[in-house]
């Protein structure tokens, strides 16, 4: 399977490129330059999966400009902006890591057309290597940092 990661130098793109490459997939990619997603369009079109690991505004621009692509998977956290493209792309949430702050297993949800199309009991059961890799690369601490930031932001908003 050929996979192309647009945004392969960012946090999620680097993780996915490394992880999928270690699993034996043929993985290529490119990053964004300035405010424009760059890449070999023929290579992106010919890939089996095109992962959009770029900021949401870039992903949205890319989807609009490349509606004829049938292989796109976007991994942003806001799904509503992609709803009108639900028949053209698959969306997964980036917090598919196996653990959160409380160390309980979490369930990944894969969305297409606004509905859950696949459900797995835990990432450990489906892909133990992914769970271990996620934990070892420090994403657990990143999730904690983001949760603390959200709590602080919510507290500030409540006091206004």
mmCIF file with all atom_site columns, C-alpha atoms in Angstrom:
data_model
loop_
_atom_site.group_PDB
_atom_site.id
_atom_site.type_symbol
_atom_site.label_atom_id
_atom_site.label_alt_id
_atom_site.label_comp_id
_atom_site.label_asym_id
_atom_site.label_entity_id
_atom_site.label_seq_id
_atom_site.pdbx_PDB_ins_code
_atom_site.Cartn_x
_atom_site.Cartn_y
_atom_site.Cartn_z
_atom_site.occupancy
_atom_site.B_iso_or_equiv
_atom_site.pdbx_formal_charge
_atom_site.auth_seq_id
_atom_site.auth_comp_id
_atom_site.auth_asym_id
_atom_site.auth_atom_id
_atom_site.pdbx_PDB_model_num
ATOM 1   C CA . UNK A 1 1   ? 0.000   0.000  0.000  1.00 0.00 ? 1   UNK A CA 1
ATOM 2   C CA . UNK A 1 2   ? 1.294   3.445  -0.939 1.00 0.00 ? 2   UNK A CA 1
ATOM 3   C CA . UNK A 1 3   ? 0.679   6.218  1.584  1.00 0.00 ? 3   UNK A CA 1
ATOM 4   C CA . UNK A 1 4   ? 1.359   9.921  1.119  1.00 0.00 ? 4   UNK A CA 1
ATOM 5   C CA . UNK A 1 5   ? 1.449   12.182 4.194  1.00 0.00 ? 5   UNK A CA 1
ATOM 6   C CA . UNK A 1 6   ? 0.887   15.854 3.450  1.00 0.00 ? 6   UNK A CA 1
ATOM 7   C CA . UNK A 1 7   ? 2.466   17.623 6.412  1.00 0.00 ? 7   UNK A CA 1
ATOM 8   C CA . UNK A 1 8   ? 5.009   14.891 7.078  1.00 0.00 ? 8   UNK A CA 1
ATOM 9   C CA . UNK A 1 9   ? 7.313   17.245 9.016  1.00 0.00 ? 9   UNK A CA 1
ATOM 10  C CA . UNK A 1 10  ? 4.745   18.282 11.624 1.00 0.00 ? 10  UNK A CA 1
ATOM 11  C CA . UNK A 1 11  ? 3.957   16.564 14.925 1.00 0.00 ? 11  UNK A CA 1
ATOM 12  C CA . UNK A 1 12  ? 1.250   14.184 13.697 1.00 0.00 ? 12  UNK A CA 1
ATOM 13  C CA . UNK A 1 13  ? 2.713   13.855 10.209 1.00 0.00 ? 13  UNK A CA 1
ATOM 14  C CA . UNK A 1 14  ? 6.118   12.833 11.550 1.00 0.00 ? 14  UNK A CA 1
ATOM 15  C CA . UNK A 1 15  ? 4.555   10.299 13.899 1.00 0.00 ? 15  UNK A CA 1
ATOM 16  C CA . UNK A 1 16  ? 2.389   8.759  11.160 1.00 0.00 ? 16  UNK A CA 1
ATOM 17  C CA . UNK A 1 17  ? 5.207   8.740  8.587  1.00 0.00 ? 17  UNK A CA 1
ATOM 18  C CA . UNK A 1 18  ? 7.603   7.001  10.985 1.00 0.00 ? 18  UNK A CA 1
ATOM 19  C CA . UNK A 1 19  ? 5.026   4.579  12.345 1.00 0.00 ? 19  UNK A CA 1
ATOM 20  C CA . UNK A 1 20  ? 3.600   3.530  8.976  1.00 0.00 ? 20  UNK A CA 1
ATOM 21  C CA . UNK A 1 21  ? 7.095   3.244  7.482  1.00 0.00 ? 21  UNK A CA 1
ATOM 22  C CA . UNK A 1 22  ? 8.148   0.928  10.324 1.00 0.00 ? 22  UNK A CA 1
ATOM 23  C CA . UNK A 1 23  ? 5.071   -1.185 9.579  1.00 0.00 ? 23  UNK A CA 1
ATOM 24  C CA . UNK A 1 24  ? 6.385   -1.763 6.067  1.00 0.00 ? 24  UNK A CA 1
ATOM 25  C CA . UNK A 1 25  ? 4.166   0.601  4.099  1.00 0.00 ? 25  UNK A CA 1
ATOM 26  C CA . UNK A 1 26  ? 5.593   2.660  1.285  1.00 0.00 ? 26  UNK A CA 1
ATOM 27  C CA . UNK A 1 27  ? 5.330   6.170  2.760  1.00 0.00 ? 27  UNK A CA 1
ATOM 28  C CA . UNK A 1 28  ? 6.191   9.405  0.995  1.00 0.00 ? 28  UNK A CA 1
ATOM 29  C CA . UNK A 1 29  ? 5.222   12.920 1.847  1.00 0.00 ? 29  UNK A CA 1
ATOM 30  C CA . UNK A 1 30  ? 5.785   16.619 1.757  1.00 0.00 ? 30  UNK A CA 1
ATOM 31  C CA . UNK A 1 31  ? 5.293   19.516 4.091  1.00 0.00 ? 31  UNK A CA 1
ATOM 32  C CA . UNK A 1 32  ? 3.614   22.883 3.734  1.00 0.00 ? 32  UNK A CA 1
ATOM 33  C CA . UNK A 1 33  ? 5.609   25.874 2.593  1.00 0.00 ? 33  UNK A CA 1
ATOM 34  C CA . UNK A 1 34  ? 4.434   29.294 3.681  1.00 0.00 ? 34  UNK A CA 1
ATOM 35  C CA . UNK A 1 35  ? 0.683   29.029 3.639  1.00 0.00 ? 35  UNK A CA 1
ATOM 36  C CA . UNK A 1 36  ? 0.382   26.524 0.776  1.00 0.00 ? 36  UNK A CA 1
ATOM 37  C CA . UNK A 1 37  ? 0.391   22.751 0.887  1.00 0.00 ? 37  UNK A CA 1
ATOM 38  C CA . UNK A 1 38  ? 3.159   21.510 -1.401 1.00 0.00 ? 38  UNK A CA 1
ATOM 39  C CA . UNK A 1 39  ? 3.612   18.123 -2.932 1.00 0.00 ? 39  UNK A CA 1
ATOM 40  C CA . UNK A 1 40  ? 3.844   16.049 -6.043 1.00 0.00 ? 40  UNK A CA 1
ATOM 41  C CA . UNK A 1 41  ? 0.221   15.964 -7.202 1.00 0.00 ? 41  UNK A CA 1
ATOM 42  C CA . UNK A 1 42  ? 0.692   12.834 -9.325 1.00 0.00 ? 42  UNK A CA 1
ATOM 43  C CA . UNK A 1 43  ? 2.244   10.997 -6.388 1.00 0.00 ? 43  UNK A CA 1
ATOM 44  C CA . UNK A 1 44  ? -0.562  12.161 -4.087 1.00 0.00 ? 44  UNK A CA 1
ATOM 45  C CA . UNK A 1 45  ? -3.240  11.138 -6.587 1.00 0.00 ? 45  UNK A CA 1
ATOM 46  C CA . UNK A 1 46  ? -1.615  7.742  -7.196 1.00 0.00 ? 46  UNK A CA 1
ATOM 47  C CA . UNK A 1 47  ? -1.252  6.878  -3.517 1.00 0.00 ? 47  UNK A CA 1
ATOM 48  C CA . UNK A 1 48  ? -3.711  4.480  -1.941 1.00 0.00 ? 48  UNK A CA 1
ATOM 49  C CA . UNK A 1 49  ? -4.127  6.816  1.034  1.00 0.00 ? 49  UNK A CA 1
ATOM 50  C CA . UNK A 1 50  ? -3.435  10.551 1.239  1.00 0.00 ? 50  UNK A CA 1
ATOM 51  C CA . UNK A 1 51  ? -3.242  11.668 4.876  1.00 0.00 ? 51  UNK A CA 1
ATOM 52  C CA . UNK A 1 52  ? -3.820  15.390 5.440  1.00 0.00 ? 52  UNK A CA 1
ATOM 53  C CA . UNK A 1 53  ? -1.673  16.121 8.504  1.00 0.00 ? 53  UNK A CA 1
ATOM 54  C CA . UNK A 1 54  ? -1.726  19.883 8.034  1.00 0.00 ? 54  UNK A CA 1
ATOM 55  C CA . UNK A 1 55  ? -3.491  22.726 9.866  1.00 0.00 ? 55  UNK A CA 1
ATOM 56  C CA . UNK A 1 56  ? -7.247  22.691 9.322  1.00 0.00 ? 56  UNK A CA 1
ATOM 57  C CA . UNK A 1 57  ? -7.348  25.772 7.117  1.00 0.00 ? 57  UNK A CA 1
ATOM 58  C CA . UNK A 1 58  ? -4.723  24.184 4.846  1.00 0.00 ? 58  UNK A CA 1
ATOM 59  C CA . UNK A 1 59  ? -6.562  20.856 4.839  1.00 0.00 ? 59  UNK A CA 1
ATOM 60  C CA . UNK A 1 60  ? -9.815  22.583 3.902  1.00 0.00 ? 60  UNK A CA 1
ATOM 61  C CA . UNK A 1 61  ? -8.122  24.519 1.070  1.00 0.00 ? 61  UNK A CA 1
ATOM 62  C CA . UNK A 1 62  ? -6.529  21.311 -0.166 1.00 0.00 ? 62  UNK A CA 1
ATOM 63  C CA . UNK A 1 63  ? -9.820  19.380 -0.119 1.00 0.00 ? 63  UNK A CA 1
ATOM 64  C CA . UNK A 1 64  ? -11.596 22.187 -2.001 1.00 0.00 ? 64  UNK A CA 1
ATOM 65  C CA . UNK A 1 65  ? -8.837  22.370 -4.635 1.00 0.00 ? 65  UNK A CA 1
ATOM 66  C CA . UNK A 1 66  ? -8.605  18.583 -5.013 1.00 0.00 ? 66  UNK A CA 1
ATOM 67  C CA . UNK A 1 67  ? -12.190 17.362 -4.771 1.00 0.00 ? 67  UNK A CA 1
ATOM 68  C CA . UNK A 1 68  ? -11.437 14.841 -7.509 1.00 0.00 ? 68  UNK A CA 1
ATOM 69  C CA . UNK A 1 69  ? -9.026  12.957 -5.213 1.00 0.00 ? 69  UNK A CA 1
ATOM 70  C CA . UNK A 1 70  ? -10.719 9.880  -3.763 1.00 0.00 ? 70  UNK A CA 1
ATOM 71  C CA . UNK A 1 71  ? -8.069  8.813  -1.277 1.00 0.00 ? 71  UNK A CA 1
ATOM 72  C CA . UNK A 1 72  ? -8.044  11.571 1.381  1.00 0.00 ? 72  UNK A CA 1
ATOM 73  C CA . UNK A 1 73  ? -8.006  11.049 5.138  1.00 0.00 ? 73  UNK A CA 1
ATOM 74  C CA . UNK A 1 74  ? -7.987  14.175 7.297  1.00 0.00 ? 74  UNK A CA 1
ATOM 75  C CA . UNK A 1 75  ? -6.912  13.993 10.915 1.00 0.00 ? 75  UNK A CA 1
ATOM 76  C CA . UNK A 1 76  ? -7.958  17.361 12.323 1.00 0.00 ? 76  UNK A CA 1
ATOM 77  C CA . UNK A 1 77  ? -9.960  17.753 15.494 1.00 0.00 ? 77  UNK A CA 1
ATOM 78  C CA . UNK A 1 78  ? -12.787 19.885 14.056 1.00 0.00 ? 78  UNK A CA 1
ATOM 79  C CA . UNK A 1 79  ? -15.065 17.815 11.837 1.00 0.00 ? 79  UNK A CA 1
ATOM 80  C CA . UNK A 1 80  ? -17.873 20.267 11.076 1.00 0.00 ? 80  UNK A CA 1
ATOM 81  C CA . UNK A 1 81  ? -15.894 22.161 8.427  1.00 0.00 ? 81  UNK A CA 1
ATOM 82  C CA . UNK A 1 82  ? -15.439 18.930 6.444  1.00 0.00 ? 82  UNK A CA 1
ATOM 83  C CA . UNK A 1 83  ? -19.049 17.762 6.670  1.00 0.00 ? 83  UNK A CA 1
ATOM 84  C CA . UNK A 1 84  ? -19.916 18.946 3.151  1.00 0.00 ? 84  UNK A CA 1
ATOM 85  C CA . UNK A 1 85  ? -17.104 16.731 1.804  1.00 0.00 ? 85  UNK A CA 1
ATOM 86  C CA . UNK A 1 86  ? -18.247 13.661 3.740  1.00 0.00 ? 86  UNK A CA 1
ATOM 87  C CA . UNK A 1 87  ? -18.706 11.590 0.600  1.00 0.00 ? 87  UNK A CA 1
ATOM 88  C CA . UNK A 1 88  ? -15.155 12.386 -0.534 1.00 0.00 ? 88  UNK A CA 1
ATOM 89  C CA . UNK A 1 89  ? -12.939 12.081 2.555  1.00 0.00 ? 89  UNK A CA 1
ATOM 90  C CA . UNK A 1 90  ? -12.585 9.979  5.685  1.00 0.00 ? 90  UNK A CA 1
ATOM 91  C CA . UNK A 1 91  ? -11.968 11.788 8.969  1.00 0.00 ? 91  UNK A CA 1
ATOM 92  C CA . UNK A 1 92  ? -10.245 10.445 12.059 1.00 0.00 ? 92  UNK A CA 1
ATOM 93  C CA . UNK A 1 93  ? -9.660  12.318 15.273 1.00 0.00 ? 93  UNK A CA 1
ATOM 94  C CA . UNK A 1 94  ? -5.986  12.941 16.136 1.00 0.00 ? 94  UNK A CA 1
ATOM 95  C CA . UNK A 1 95  ? -6.400  11.909 19.770 1.00 0.00 ? 95  UNK A CA 1
ATOM 96  C CA . UNK A 1 96  ? -6.497  8.238  18.867 1.00 0.00 ? 96  UNK A CA 1
ATOM 97  C CA . UNK A 1 97  ? -3.731  7.510  21.363 1.00 0.00 ? 97  UNK A CA 1
ATOM 98  C CA . UNK A 1 98  ? -4.276  4.652  23.774 1.00 0.00 ? 98  UNK A CA 1
ATOM 99  C CA . UNK A 1 99  ? -4.097  6.607  26.992 1.00 0.00 ? 99  UNK A CA 1
ATOM 100 C CA . UNK A 1 100 ? -5.328  9.847  28.398 1.00 0.00 ? 100 UNK A CA 1
ATOM 101 C CA . UNK A 1 101 ? -4.466  11.602 31.632 1.00 0.00 ? 101 UNK A CA 1
ATOM 102 C CA . UNK A 1 102 ? -6.291  9.006  33.745 1.00 0.00 ? 102 UNK A CA 1
ATOM 103 C CA . UNK A 1 103 ? -4.559  6.009  32.071 1.00 0.00 ? 103 UNK A CA 1
ATOM 104 C CA . UNK A 1 104 ? -7.837  4.465  30.912 1.00 0.00 ? 104 UNK A CA 1
ATOM 105 C CA . UNK A 1 105 ? -7.957  2.890  27.434 1.00 0.00 ? 105 UNK A CA 1
ATOM 106 C CA . UNK A 1 106 ? -9.725  5.032  24.843 1.00 0.00 ? 106 UNK A CA 1
ATOM 107 C CA . UNK A 1 107 ? -11.694 4.078  21.753 1.00 0.00 ? 107 UNK A CA 1
ATOM 108 C CA . UNK A 1 108 ? -10.809 5.457  18.330 1.00 0.00 ? 108 UNK A CA 1
ATOM 109 C CA . UNK A 1 109 ? -13.753 6.605  16.238 1.00 0.00 ? 109 UNK A CA 1
ATOM 110 C CA . UNK A 1 110 ? -13.502 6.685  12.464 1.00 0.00 ? 110 UNK A CA 1
ATOM 111 C CA . UNK A 1 111 ? -15.983 9.072  10.870 1.00 0.00 ? 111 UNK A CA 1
ATOM 112 C CA . UNK A 1 112 ? -17.395 9.200  7.394  1.00 0.00 ? 112 UNK A CA 1
ATOM 113 C CA . UNK A 1 113 ? -20.487 11.188 6.475  1.00 0.00 ? 113 UNK A CA 1
ATOM 114 C CA . UNK A 1 114 ? -20.782 12.215 10.100 1.00 0.00 ? 114 UNK A CA 1
ATOM 115 C CA . UNK A 1 115 ? -21.305 8.653  11.353 1.00 0.00 ? 115 UNK A CA 1
ATOM 116 C CA . UNK A 1 116 ? -19.057 6.141  13.067 1.00 0.00 ? 116 UNK A CA 1
ATOM 117 C CA . UNK A 1 117 ? -18.104 3.497  10.499 1.00 0.00 ? 117 UNK A CA 1
ATOM 118 C CA . UNK A 1 118 ? -15.694 1.420  12.592 1.00 0.00 ? 118 UNK A CA 1
ATOM 119 C CA . UNK A 1 119 ? -15.277 0.830  16.282 1.00 0.00 ? 119 UNK A CA 1
ATOM 120 C CA . UNK A 1 120 ? -12.494 -0.991 18.129 1.00 0.00 ? 120 UNK A CA 1
ATOM 121 C CA . UNK A 1 121 ? -12.453 -1.848 21.814 1.00 0.00 ? 121 UNK A CA 1
ATOM 122 C CA . UNK A 1 122 ? -8.990  -0.368 22.391 1.00 0.00 ? 122 UNK A CA 1
ATOM 123 C CA . UNK A 1 123 ? -6.027  0.574  20.234 1.00 0.00 ? 123 UNK A CA 1
ATOM 124 C CA . UNK A 1 124 ? -3.955  -1.934 22.213 1.00 0.00 ? 124 UNK A CA 1
ATOM 125 C CA . UNK A 1 125 ? -6.158  -4.768 20.981 1.00 0.00 ? 125 UNK A CA 1
ATOM 126 C CA . UNK A 1 126 ? -5.986  -3.574 17.394 1.00 0.00 ? 126 UNK A CA 1
ATOM 127 C CA . UNK A 1 127 ? -2.427  -2.327 17.193 1.00 0.00 ? 127 UNK A CA 1
ATOM 128 C CA . UNK A 1 128 ? -0.241  -2.813 20.268 1.00 0.00 ? 128 UNK A CA 1
ATOM 129 C CA . UNK A 1 129 ? 2.755   -1.318 18.459 1.00 0.00 ? 129 UNK A CA 1
ATOM 130 C CA . UNK A 1 130 ? 0.824   1.900  17.801 1.00 0.00 ? 130 UNK A CA 1
ATOM 131 C CA . UNK A 1 131 ? -0.123  2.181  21.468 1.00 0.00 ? 131 UNK A CA 1
ATOM 132 C CA . UNK A 1 132 ? 3.473   1.639  22.575 1.00 0.00 ? 132 UNK A CA 1
ATOM 133 C CA . UNK A 1 133 ? 4.855   4.046  19.952 1.00 0.00 ? 133 UNK A CA 1
ATOM 134 C CA . UNK A 1 134 ? 2.332   6.724  20.903 1.00 0.00 ? 134 UNK A CA 1
ATOM 135 C CA . UNK A 1 135 ? 3.250   6.453  24.565 1.00 0.00 ? 135 UNK A CA 1
ATOM 136 C CA . UNK A 1 136 ? 7.019   6.357  23.939 1.00 0.00 ? 136 UNK A CA 1
ATOM 137 C CA . UNK A 1 137 ? 7.032   9.413  21.685 1.00 0.00 ? 137 UNK A CA 1
ATOM 138 C CA . UNK A 1 138 ? 5.594   11.631 24.351 1.00 0.00 ? 138 UNK A CA 1
ATOM 139 C CA . UNK A 1 139 ? 2.113   12.222 23.027 1.00 0.00 ? 139 UNK A CA 1
ATOM 140 C CA . UNK A 1 140 ? 0.697   11.391 26.424 1.00 0.00 ? 140 UNK A CA 1
ATOM 141 C CA . UNK A 1 141 ? 2.471   14.421 27.890 1.00 0.00 ? 141 UNK A CA 1
ATOM 142 C CA . UNK A 1 142 ? 1.257   16.533 24.964 1.00 0.00 ? 142 UNK A CA 1
ATOM 143 C CA . UNK A 1 143 ? -2.329  15.496 25.659 1.00 0.00 ? 143 UNK A CA 1
ATOM 144 C CA . UNK A 1 144 ? -1.891  16.426 29.335 1.00 0.00 ? 144 UNK A CA 1
ATOM 145 C CA . UNK A 1 145 ? -0.495  19.811 28.317 1.00 0.00 ? 145 UNK A CA 1
ATOM 146 C CA . UNK A 1 146 ? -3.430  20.473 25.990 1.00 0.00 ? 146 UNK A CA 1
ATOM 147 C CA . UNK A 1 147 ? -5.963  19.433 28.638 1.00 0.00 ? 147 UNK A CA 1
ATOM 148 C CA . UNK A 1 148 ? -4.339  21.780 31.168 1.00 0.00 ? 148 UNK A CA 1
ATOM 149 C CA . UNK A 1 149 ? -4.409  24.584 28.609 1.00 0.00 ? 149 UNK A CA 1
ATOM 150 C CA . UNK A 1 150 ? -8.110  23.980 27.960 1.00 0.00 ? 150 UNK A CA 1
ATOM 151 C CA . UNK A 1 151 ? -8.874  23.944 31.693 1.00 0.00 ? 151 UNK A CA 1
ATOM 152 C CA . UNK A 1 152 ? -7.043  27.266 32.079 1.00 0.00 ? 152 UNK A CA 1
ATOM 153 C CA . UNK A 1 153 ? -8.857  28.754 29.088 1.00 0.00 ? 153 UNK A CA 1
ATOM 154 C CA . UNK A 1 154 ? -12.236 27.562 30.409 1.00 0.00 ? 154 UNK A CA 1
ATOM 155 C CA . UNK A 1 155 ? -11.448 29.036 33.820 1.00 0.00 ? 155 UNK A CA 1
ATOM 156 C CA . UNK A 1 156 ? -10.557 32.396 32.269 1.00 0.00 ? 156 UNK A CA 1
ATOM 157 C CA . UNK A 1 157 ? -13.763 32.392 30.211 1.00 0.00 ? 157 UNK A CA 1
ATOM 158 C CA . UNK A 1 158 ? -15.879 31.571 33.281 1.00 0.00 ? 158 UNK A CA 1
ATOM 159 C CA . UNK A 1 159 ? -14.392 34.525 35.183 1.00 0.00 ? 159 UNK A CA 1
ATOM 160 C CA . UNK A 1 160 ? -15.208 37.046 32.436 1.00 0.00 ? 160 UNK A CA 1
#
